[in-house]
């Protein structure tokens, strides 16, 4: 089919409210653009086709609708997890060569899991991501879920910690019962609760129990899903904990080369003045996380637009850099 034919059919599917056909044709159009090597167009179409599900998590996963209801905390009624879908590429991630290699390898293992099974081998499926805020732990889990085309089950650890302490174990059980019924990338995000409240003896006793409970369930978990836990408190990395995971990945702050790639990636959205010295900015931003650089670029773009320009200048970057410097000094004081 030519793209005109597909678009014609898309219109018909829309008028008929035939959602399934609509998505099928949408994907066909994307595949056609890919075959024509129009990769940017294909990516944009893909994002547009699924943007609704991305922006409103309530409506996510029409295509991955779970058979089971989302487990909730008995006491508060809050959902214990969310099912999310992302449409990202591995190239969206800017990581050290080492981490990139390890992650590529992991993804490959999972993709060939059926072949591994012939040899009675299994891919790694329990990962721990550790590292400073804004270095891409959550983002990497989103990218992996996109690349593997598996929905992301997103679990905030604090949702599990119920106000009734007795419920915590029940909540954990509910979550694990839920995830064993599907194939997903499961992210236990911000398990930092383990690192917090260390001074409070009563609390820390309780938290220790929760952590042990969690680790036991991780230990016992068998299935095709990939489980990722993320924390920005590396001191949880005592041997008892990391033993449970097949792989521990440490997310470091980007070096100058990676910072350069980040500037290029996050400034790409808008035209920039030729004089902008990307190398200079990469040098100056030692200590910035990828998320800081992304924020700095966005702030520079906003600054340009607010001042009536459609091109980013050095002055815009200088402004956003000074804002970020200040932000970082406040952050340091808080540590
Ligand atoms: N390595 C990276 N490459 C490209 N973009 C990144 C990277 N890390 C972070 N970003 C950008 O910054 C945003 C925030 O990063 P993210 O939430 O993944 O950090 P985190 O490590 O999970 O931090 P926290 O410890 O605070 O949870 C991401 O959504 C992404 O847009
Ligand atoms: Mg995170």
Short mmCIF file of C-alpha atoms and ligand atoms in Angstrom, two decimals:
data_model
loop_
_atom_site.label_atom_id
_atom_site.label_comp_id
_atom_site.label_asym_id
_atom_site.label_seq_id
_atom_site.Cartn_x
_atom_site.Cartn_y
_atom_site.Cartn_z
CA UNK A 1 0.00 0.00 0.00
CA UNK A 2 1.14 3.53 -0.66
CA UNK A 3 1.02 6.08 2.14
CA UNK A 4 -2.02 7.77 0.55
CA UNK A 5 -3.89 4.47 0.56
CA UNK A 6 -3.00 3.89 4.19
CA UNK A 7 -4.09 7.40 5.18
CA UNK A 8 -7.40 6.91 3.33
CA UNK A 9 -8.00 3.72 5.27
CA UNK A 10 -6.97 5.44 8.49
CA UNK A 11 -9.69 8.02 7.94
CA UNK A 12 -12.24 5.31 7.33
CA UNK A 13 -11.15 3.42 10.46
CA UNK A 14 -11.46 6.64 12.45
CA UNK A 15 -14.98 7.33 11.13
CA UNK A 16 -16.00 3.79 11.95
CA UNK A 17 -14.43 4.13 15.41
CA UNK A 18 -12.52 0.93 14.65
CA UNK A 19 -9.69 1.50 17.10
CA UNK A 20 -7.89 -1.74 16.44
CA UNK A 21 -7.78 -1.13 12.68
CA UNK A 22 -6.73 2.47 13.32
CA UNK A 23 -3.70 1.40 15.35
CA UNK A 24 -2.85 -1.35 12.89
CA UNK A 25 -2.86 1.11 9.99
CA UNK A 26 -0.93 3.65 12.03
CA UNK A 27 1.76 1.10 12.63
CA UNK A 28 1.75 0.15 8.96
CA UNK A 29 2.35 3.76 8.01
CA UNK A 30 5.22 3.96 10.47
CA UNK A 31 6.73 0.77 9.04
CA UNK A 32 6.41 2.22 5.53
CA UNK A 33 8.27 5.39 6.55
CA UNK A 34 10.95 3.25 8.19
CA UNK A 35 11.40 1.25 4.99
CA UNK A 36 11.88 4.55 3.18
CA UNK A 37 14.59 5.30 5.74
CA UNK A 38 12.59 8.29 7.00
CA UNK A 39 13.60 7.49 10.54
CA UNK A 40 12.80 10.85 12.04
CA UNK A 41 9.33 10.88 10.49
CA UNK A 42 8.76 7.30 11.66
CA UNK A 43 9.76 8.21 15.20
CA UNK A 44 7.55 11.29 15.25
CA UNK A 45 4.58 9.34 13.91
CA UNK A 46 5.14 6.64 16.50
CA UNK A 47 5.20 9.18 19.30
CA UNK A 48 2.08 10.88 17.94
CA UNK A 49 0.19 7.61 17.55
CA UNK A 50 0.81 6.71 21.16
CA UNK A 51 1.06 10.17 22.67
CA UNK A 52 -2.34 9.97 24.25
CA UNK A 53 -1.46 6.86 26.19
CA UNK A 54 1.85 8.42 27.18
CA UNK A 55 0.47 11.62 28.57
CA UNK A 56 -2.43 10.20 30.50
CA UNK A 57 -1.49 7.21 32.49
CA UNK A 58 -5.10 6.51 33.36
CA UNK A 59 -5.69 5.57 29.79
CA UNK A 60 -2.47 3.82 29.12
CA UNK A 61 -2.27 0.35 27.93
CA UNK A 62 -5.37 -0.10 25.95
CA UNK A 63 -3.24 -2.55 24.05
CA UNK A 64 -1.73 -4.07 27.17
CA UNK A 65 -4.81 -4.07 29.29
CA UNK A 66 -4.04 -6.36 32.22
CA UNK A 67 -6.50 -9.10 33.03
CA UNK A 68 -6.18 -8.42 36.72
CA UNK A 69 -7.24 -5.27 38.55
CA UNK A 70 -4.42 -2.97 39.68
CA UNK A 71 -3.67 -3.83 43.32
CA UNK A 72 -4.42 -1.11 45.87
CA UNK A 73 -3.54 -0.36 49.45
CA UNK A 74 -6.45 -1.58 51.60
CA UNK A 75 -6.21 1.37 53.92
CA UNK A 76 -5.78 4.36 51.61
CA UNK A 77 -7.15 2.82 48.43
CA UNK A 78 -4.17 4.14 46.49
CA UNK A 79 -2.96 2.05 43.56
CA UNK A 80 0.29 0.27 44.34
CA UNK A 81 1.52 0.40 40.77
CA UNK A 82 0.97 1.97 37.39
CA UNK A 83 1.28 0.46 33.96
CA UNK A 84 3.09 2.75 31.56
CA UNK A 85 4.19 2.61 27.96
CA UNK A 86 7.06 4.51 26.39
CA UNK A 87 8.30 4.92 22.87
CA UNK A 88 11.97 5.68 23.28
CA UNK A 89 15.08 4.46 21.52
CA UNK A 90 18.29 3.21 23.01
CA UNK A 91 19.99 6.18 21.32
CA UNK A 92 18.00 8.52 23.55
CA UNK A 93 20.28 7.43 26.37
CA UNK A 94 23.65 9.02 26.87
CA UNK A 95 25.74 6.84 29.12
CA UNK A 96 29.34 5.85 29.70
CA UNK A 97 30.67 3.33 27.18
CA UNK A 98 30.78 0.70 29.88
CA UNK A 99 27.17 1.11 30.98
CA UNK A 100 26.01 1.27 27.39
CA UNK A 101 27.77 -2.00 26.67
CA UNK A 102 26.40 -3.76 29.74
CA UNK A 103 22.85 -2.63 28.99
CA UNK A 104 23.05 -3.57 25.32
CA UNK A 105 24.26 -6.97 26.37
CA UNK A 106 21.38 -7.38 28.83
CA UNK A 107 18.81 -6.44 26.21
CA UNK A 108 20.34 -8.90 23.78
CA UNK A 109 20.23 -11.67 26.36
CA UNK A 110 16.53 -11.10 26.90
CA UNK A 111 15.86 -11.02 23.19
CA UNK A 112 17.46 -14.44 22.75
CA UNK A 113 15.99 -15.96 25.90
CA UNK A 114 14.38 -18.77 23.91
CA UNK A 115 17.73 -19.81 22.49
CA UNK A 116 19.32 -19.59 25.94
CA UNK A 117 16.58 -21.87 27.27
CA UNK A 118 17.68 -24.61 24.88
CA UNK A 119 20.96 -24.67 26.82
CA UNK A 120 19.16 -24.40 30.12
CA UNK A 121 20.38 -20.84 30.52
CA UNK A 122 18.44 -17.75 31.47
CA UNK A 123 18.98 -14.08 30.82
CA UNK A 124 19.71 -11.83 33.76
CA UNK A 125 16.43 -10.50 35.05
CA UNK A 126 17.08 -8.76 38.37
CA UNK A 127 18.92 -5.49 38.13
CA UNK A 128 19.86 -2.80 40.59
CA UNK A 129 20.38 0.75 39.32
CA UNK A 130 22.27 2.98 41.67
CA UNK A 131 23.53 6.52 41.26
CA UNK A 132 23.05 10.21 41.84
CA UNK A 133 19.74 11.96 41.11
CA UNK A 134 19.10 12.84 37.49
CA UNK A 135 21.60 10.39 36.01
CA UNK A 136 18.97 8.39 34.14
CA UNK A 137 17.98 5.44 36.32
CA UNK A 138 14.24 5.85 35.80
CA UNK A 139 14.78 6.94 32.20
CA UNK A 140 16.88 3.85 31.42
CA UNK A 141 14.10 1.60 32.71
CA UNK A 142 11.72 3.43 30.36
CA UNK A 143 14.09 2.98 27.44
CA UNK A 144 14.54 -0.74 28.19
CA UNK A 145 10.78 -1.22 28.33
CA UNK A 146 10.46 0.53 24.94
CA UNK A 147 13.23 -1.45 23.32
CA UNK A 148 11.89 -4.76 24.61
CA UNK A 149 8.35 -3.67 23.69
CA UNK A 150 7.14 -4.64 27.14
CA UNK A 151 4.97 -2.36 29.26
CA UNK A 152 6.57 -0.82 32.31
CA UNK A 153 5.05 -1.65 35.67
CA UNK A 154 6.03 1.34 37.76
CA UNK A 155 6.09 0.85 41.51
CA UNK A 156 6.95 3.59 43.93
CA UNK A 157 8.32 1.93 47.00
CA UNK A 158 6.65 4.45 49.27
CA UNK A 159 3.22 3.45 47.95
CA UNK A 160 3.86 0.03 49.38
CA UNK A 161 4.77 1.26 52.82
CA UNK A 162 1.31 1.46 54.27
CA UNK A 163 0.27 3.58 57.20
CA UNK A 164 -0.73 0.32 58.84
CA UNK A 165 2.59 -1.36 59.12
CA UNK A 166 1.04 -4.79 58.93
CA UNK A 167 -0.27 -3.98 55.46
CA UNK A 168 3.19 -3.48 54.03
CA UNK A 169 3.90 -7.18 53.69
CA UNK A 170 0.44 -7.69 52.19
CA UNK A 171 1.08 -4.90 49.71
CA UNK A 172 4.35 -6.42 48.62
CA UNK A 173 2.66 -9.76 48.18
CA UNK A 174 -0.11 -8.16 46.10
CA UNK A 175 2.44 -6.49 43.84
CA UNK A 176 4.39 -9.69 43.27
CA UNK A 177 1.16 -11.64 42.67
CA UNK A 178 0.21 -9.09 40.06
CA UNK A 179 3.51 -9.04 38.20
CA UNK A 180 3.79 -12.80 37.92
CA UNK A 181 0.74 -12.72 35.67
CA UNK A 182 2.37 -10.98 32.78
CA UNK A 183 5.58 -10.18 31.04
CA UNK A 184 6.79 -6.72 31.89
CA UNK A 185 9.68 -4.54 32.82
CA UNK A 186 9.01 -3.97 36.51
CA UNK A 187 10.57 -0.91 38.09
CA UNK A 188 10.73 -0.61 41.87
CA UNK A 189 11.68 3.03 41.81
CA UNK A 190 13.18 5.04 44.60
CA UNK A 191 13.77 2.21 47.00
CA UNK A 192 15.57 4.91 48.95
CA UNK A 193 13.32 4.29 51.89
CA UNK A 194 16.02 1.78 52.74
CA UNK A 195 18.51 4.58 53.14
CA UNK A 196 16.23 7.00 54.96
CA UNK A 197 15.32 7.16 58.63
CA UNK A 198 18.48 5.42 59.64
CA UNK A 199 18.65 7.31 62.90
CA UNK A 200 15.24 6.29 64.10
CA UNK A 201 15.69 2.91 65.71
CA UNK A 202 12.07 1.85 65.77
CA UNK A 203 11.55 2.89 62.16
CA UNK A 204 14.78 1.36 61.01
CA UNK A 205 13.83 -1.98 62.59
CA UNK A 206 10.56 -1.92 60.72
CA UNK A 207 12.21 -0.85 57.50
CA UNK A 208 14.77 -3.61 57.82
CA UNK A 209 11.92 -6.08 57.97
CA UNK A 210 10.30 -4.55 54.90
CA UNK A 211 13.57 -4.65 53.02
CA UNK A 212 14.18 -8.25 53.98
CA UNK A 213 10.71 -9.13 52.91
CA UNK A 214 11.25 -7.37 49.60
CA UNK A 215 14.58 -9.08 49.00
CA UNK A 216 13.09 -12.46 49.76
CA UNK A 217 10.38 -11.89 47.20
CA UNK A 218 12.95 -10.76 44.66
CA UNK A 219 14.93 -13.91 45.44
CA UNK A 220 11.95 -16.14 44.94
CA UNK A 221 10.69 -14.38 41.87
CA UNK A 222 10.75 -16.51 38.79
CA UNK A 223 9.30 -15.51 35.51
CA UNK A 224 9.98 -13.82 32.23
CA UNK A 225 9.74 -10.28 33.51
CA UNK A 226 12.71 -8.03 34.04
CA UNK A 227 12.86 -6.57 37.53
CA UNK A 228 14.74 -3.33 38.09
CA UNK A 229 15.22 -1.60 41.42
CA UNK A 230 16.53 1.94 41.49
CA UNK A 231 18.04 3.98 44.28
CA UNK A 232 20.13 7.09 44.67
CA UNK A 233 21.49 5.93 48.00
CA UNK A 234 24.41 3.75 47.00
CA UNK A 235 25.14 2.88 50.61
CA UNK A 236 22.34 0.34 50.45
CA UNK A 237 24.86 -1.63 48.49
CA UNK A 238 25.91 -3.84 51.33
CA UNK A 239 26.63 -7.40 50.25
CA UNK A 240 23.33 -8.79 51.52
CA UNK A 241 21.52 -6.59 49.09
CA UNK A 242 23.51 -6.70 45.92
CA UNK A 243 23.85 -10.48 46.14
CA UNK A 244 20.17 -10.66 45.24
CA UNK A 245 20.63 -8.92 41.92
CA UNK A 246 22.13 -10.39 38.78
CA UNK A 247 23.62 -7.07 37.84
CA UNK A 248 24.32 -3.79 39.59
CA UNK A 249 24.70 -0.74 37.37
CA UNK A 250 26.21 2.40 38.74
CA UNK A 251 25.01 5.58 37.01
CA UNK A 252 27.76 8.14 37.15
CA UNK A 253 27.68 11.84 36.42
CA UNK A 254 28.53 12.42 32.75
CA UNK A 255 32.09 13.22 31.72
CA UNK A 256 32.90 16.06 29.35
CA UNK A 257 32.32 13.97 26.23
CA UNK A 258 28.92 12.79 27.45
CA UNK A 259 27.99 16.31 28.51
CA UNK A 260 28.74 17.47 24.98
CA UNK A 261 26.41 14.81 23.58
CA UNK A 262 23.75 15.87 26.06
CA UNK A 263 23.98 19.53 25.02
CA UNK A 264 23.69 18.57 21.38
CA UNK A 265 20.73 16.31 22.10
CA UNK A 266 18.80 18.75 24.23
CA UNK A 267 19.54 21.87 22.18
CA UNK A 268 18.56 20.17 18.93
CA UNK A 269 14.93 21.20 19.30
CA UNK A 270 15.65 24.82 18.42
CA UNK A 271 18.00 26.68 16.06
CA UNK A 272 21.10 28.01 17.72
CA UNK A 273 23.50 30.80 16.98
CA UNK A 274 26.70 29.60 15.29
CA UNK A 275 28.85 31.24 17.94
CA UNK A 276 27.58 28.97 20.72
CA UNK A 277 30.58 27.12 22.04
CA UNK A 278 29.28 23.67 22.92
CA UNK A 279 32.77 22.47 23.90
CA UNK A 280 33.09 25.36 26.31
CA UNK A 281 29.74 24.60 27.91
CA UNK A 282 30.65 20.93 28.22
CA UNK A 283 33.82 21.94 30.07
CA UNK A 284 32.07 24.39 32.36
CA UNK A 285 29.35 22.02 33.51
CA UNK A 286 31.43 19.56 35.49
CA UNK A 287 29.17 18.08 38.19
CA UNK A 288 25.97 18.57 36.18
CA UNK A 289 23.74 15.51 35.78
CA UNK A 290 22.06 14.72 32.44
CA UNK A 291 18.86 15.98 33.96
CA UNK A 292 20.57 19.28 34.93
CA UNK A 293 21.85 19.73 31.38
CA UNK A 294 18.43 18.97 29.95
CA UNK A 295 16.91 21.50 32.35
CA UNK A 296 19.55 24.10 31.52
CA UNK A 297 18.89 23.71 27.77
CA UNK A 298 15.14 23.99 28.27
CA UNK A 299 15.53 27.06 30.41
CA UNK A 300 17.75 28.68 27.76
CA UNK A 301 15.11 27.98 25.11
CA UNK A 302 12.36 29.45 27.24
CA UNK A 303 14.55 32.48 27.88
CA UNK A 304 15.06 32.94 24.13
CA UNK A 305 11.36 32.58 23.34
CA UNK A 306 10.22 34.88 26.14
CA UNK A 307 12.58 37.50 24.76
CA UNK A 308 10.99 37.23 21.35
CA UNK A 309 13.70 35.17 19.65
CA UNK A 310 13.48 31.93 17.71
CA UNK A 311 17.17 31.19 17.99
CA UNK A 312 19.20 30.34 21.10
CA UNK A 313 22.15 32.57 21.84
CA UNK A 314 25.09 32.42 24.22
CA UNK A 315 23.30 34.97 26.41
CA UNK A 316 20.37 32.56 26.88
CA UNK A 317 22.74 29.79 27.95
CA UNK A 318 24.61 32.13 30.25
CA UNK A 319 21.34 33.01 31.94
CA UNK A 320 20.22 29.41 32.41
CA UNK A 321 23.72 28.37 33.51
CA UNK A 322 23.67 30.99 36.27
CA UNK A 323 20.23 29.75 37.38
CA UNK A 324 21.50 26.19 37.51
CA UNK A 325 24.65 27.14 39.37
CA UNK A 326 22.51 28.77 42.02
CA UNK A 327 20.18 25.81 42.17
CA UNK A 328 23.12 23.48 42.64
CA UNK A 329 24.59 25.52 45.46
CA UNK A 330 21.24 25.33 47.28
CA UNK A 331 21.17 21.59 46.65
CA UNK A 332 24.65 21.21 48.15
CA UNK A 333 23.61 23.07 51.29
CA UNK A 334 20.70 20.65 51.68
CA UNK A 335 22.92 17.59 51.59
N1 LIG B 1 21.74 9.35 30.75
C1 LIG B 1 20.82 10.17 30.22
N2 LIG B 1 20.77 10.40 28.89
C2 LIG B 1 19.84 11.21 28.37
N3 LIG B 1 18.91 11.86 29.11
C3 LIG B 1 18.92 11.68 30.43
C4 LIG B 1 19.86 10.81 31.06
N4 LIG B 1 19.63 10.82 32.39
C5 LIG B 1 18.58 11.64 32.60
N5 LIG B 1 18.15 12.16 31.44
C6 LIG B 1 17.01 13.08 31.30
O1 LIG B 1 16.68 13.59 32.59
C7 LIG B 1 15.39 13.16 33.00
C8 LIG B 1 15.41 12.78 34.48
O2 LIG B 1 16.25 11.64 34.69
P1 LIG B 1 15.79 10.38 35.58
O3 LIG B 1 14.47 10.66 36.18
O4 LIG B 1 15.92 9.15 34.79
O5 LIG B 1 16.90 10.40 36.72
P2 LIG B 1 17.06 9.39 37.95
O6 LIG B 1 18.44 8.84 37.87
O7 LIG B 1 15.94 8.43 37.96
O8 LIG B 1 16.99 10.40 39.18
P3 LIG B 1 16.41 10.17 40.68
O9 LIG B 1 17.48 9.47 41.44
O10 LIG B 1 16.19 11.57 41.17
O11 LIG B 1 15.15 9.38 40.56
C9 LIG B 1 15.06 11.98 32.09
O12 LIG B 1 13.67 11.85 31.90
C10 LIG B 1 15.78 12.33 30.81
O13 LIG B 1 15.01 13.19 30.02
MG1 LIG B 2 14.38 8.17 39.27
#
